[in-house]
């Protein structure tokens, strides 16, 4: 299993790096930045506790980037914490 981590928060980046489970970890605003991943290169996107912080425009960007990097018949998983 190859885990790629994208996050904007320094705290979350440090927490993830400390676990040593990611192959590739990048500071990235997933609601605005182009994700540093190739088209159709991933088979799953997991978004945990993010969507409630995105504006409609940022959500649209997130969904478009997810679609771009996901292979066909892949998973897009959300958690939502109001």
GROMACS .gro file of C-alpha atoms in nm:
model
   82
    1UNK     CA    1   0.000   0.000   0.000
    2UNK     CA    2   0.142   0.337  -0.102
    3UNK     CA    3   0.007   0.632   0.099
    4UNK     CA    4   0.037   0.988  -0.031
    5UNK     CA    5  -0.043   1.272   0.209
    6UNK     CA    6  -0.154   1.622   0.111
    7UNK     CA    7  -0.230   1.877   0.380
    8UNK     CA    8  -0.207   2.251   0.439
    9UNK     CA    9  -0.163   2.241   0.817
   10UNK     CA   10   0.191   2.229   0.957
   11UNK     CA   11   0.059   2.040   1.262
   12UNK     CA   12  -0.101   1.768   1.051
   13UNK     CA   13   0.205   1.743   0.829
   14UNK     CA   14   0.424   1.690   1.135
   15UNK     CA   15   0.184   1.435   1.286
   16UNK     CA   16   0.173   1.237   0.964
   17UNK     CA   17   0.549   1.253   0.911
   18UNK     CA   18   0.601   1.132   1.268
   19UNK     CA   19   0.407   0.814   1.198
   20UNK     CA   20   0.629   0.721   0.904
   21UNK     CA   21   0.344   0.575   0.699
   22UNK     CA   22   0.344   0.803   0.396
   23UNK     CA   23   0.559   0.749   0.091
   24UNK     CA   24   0.505   1.105  -0.028
   25UNK     CA   25   0.400   1.398   0.192
   26UNK     CA   26   0.339   1.746   0.049
   27UNK     CA   27   0.211   2.071   0.193
   28UNK     CA   28  -0.074   2.159  -0.038
   29UNK     CA   29  -0.401   2.352  -0.013
   30UNK     CA   30  -0.627   2.086  -0.165
   31UNK     CA   31  -0.904   2.343  -0.216
   32UNK     CA   32  -0.689   2.575  -0.429
   33UNK     CA   33  -0.359   2.419  -0.545
   34UNK     CA   34  -0.306   2.174  -0.827
   35UNK     CA   35  -0.222   1.847  -0.659
   36UNK     CA   36   0.130   1.722  -0.736
   37UNK     CA   37   0.003   1.386  -0.862
   38UNK     CA   38  -0.027   1.252  -1.215
   39UNK     CA   39  -0.359   1.200  -1.390
   40UNK     CA   40  -0.525   0.864  -1.311
   41UNK     CA   41  -0.243   0.773  -1.072
   42UNK     CA   42  -0.440   0.692  -0.755
   43UNK     CA   43  -0.705   0.436  -0.666
   44UNK     CA   44  -0.848   0.612  -0.361
   45UNK     CA   45  -0.888   0.960  -0.214
   46UNK     CA   46  -0.980   0.986   0.154
   47UNK     CA   47  -1.087   1.321   0.294
   48UNK     CA   48  -1.117   1.323   0.672
   49UNK     CA   49  -1.266   1.628   0.841
   50UNK     CA   50  -1.198   1.861   0.549
   51UNK     CA   51  -1.521   1.930   0.363
   52UNK     CA   52  -1.679   2.140   0.635
   53UNK     CA   53  -1.397   2.393   0.588
   54UNK     CA   54  -1.425   2.432   0.212
   55UNK     CA   55  -1.616   2.705   0.031
   56UNK     CA   56  -1.829   2.591  -0.265
   57UNK     CA   57  -1.548   2.698  -0.501
   58UNK     CA   58  -1.288   2.507  -0.300
   59UNK     CA   59  -1.512   2.198  -0.291
   60UNK     CA   60  -1.548   2.214  -0.669
   61UNK     CA   61  -1.169   2.233  -0.703
   62UNK     CA   62  -1.127   1.940  -0.462
   63UNK     CA   63  -1.372   1.727  -0.659
   64UNK     CA   64  -1.212   1.815  -0.994
   65UNK     CA   65  -0.863   1.732  -0.867
   66UNK     CA   66  -0.994   1.407  -0.718
   67UNK     CA   67  -1.150   1.316  -1.052
   68UNK     CA   68  -0.826   1.403  -1.234
   69UNK     CA   69  -0.597   1.185  -1.020
   70UNK     CA   70  -0.830   0.890  -0.963
   71UNK     CA   71  -0.823   0.584  -1.184
   72UNK     CA   72  -1.153   0.458  -1.324
   73UNK     CA   73  -1.373   0.275  -1.071
   74UNK     CA   74  -1.178   0.417  -0.775
   75UNK     CA   75  -1.301   0.531  -0.436
   76UNK     CA   76  -1.361   0.883  -0.307
   77UNK     CA   77  -1.429   0.871   0.068
   78UNK     CA   78  -1.543   1.164   0.285
   79UNK     CA   79  -1.595   1.207   0.654
   80UNK     CA   80  -1.798   1.505   0.767
   81UNK     CA   81  -1.786   1.644   1.119
   82UNK     CA   82  -2.033   1.934   1.160
   0.00000   0.00000   0.00000
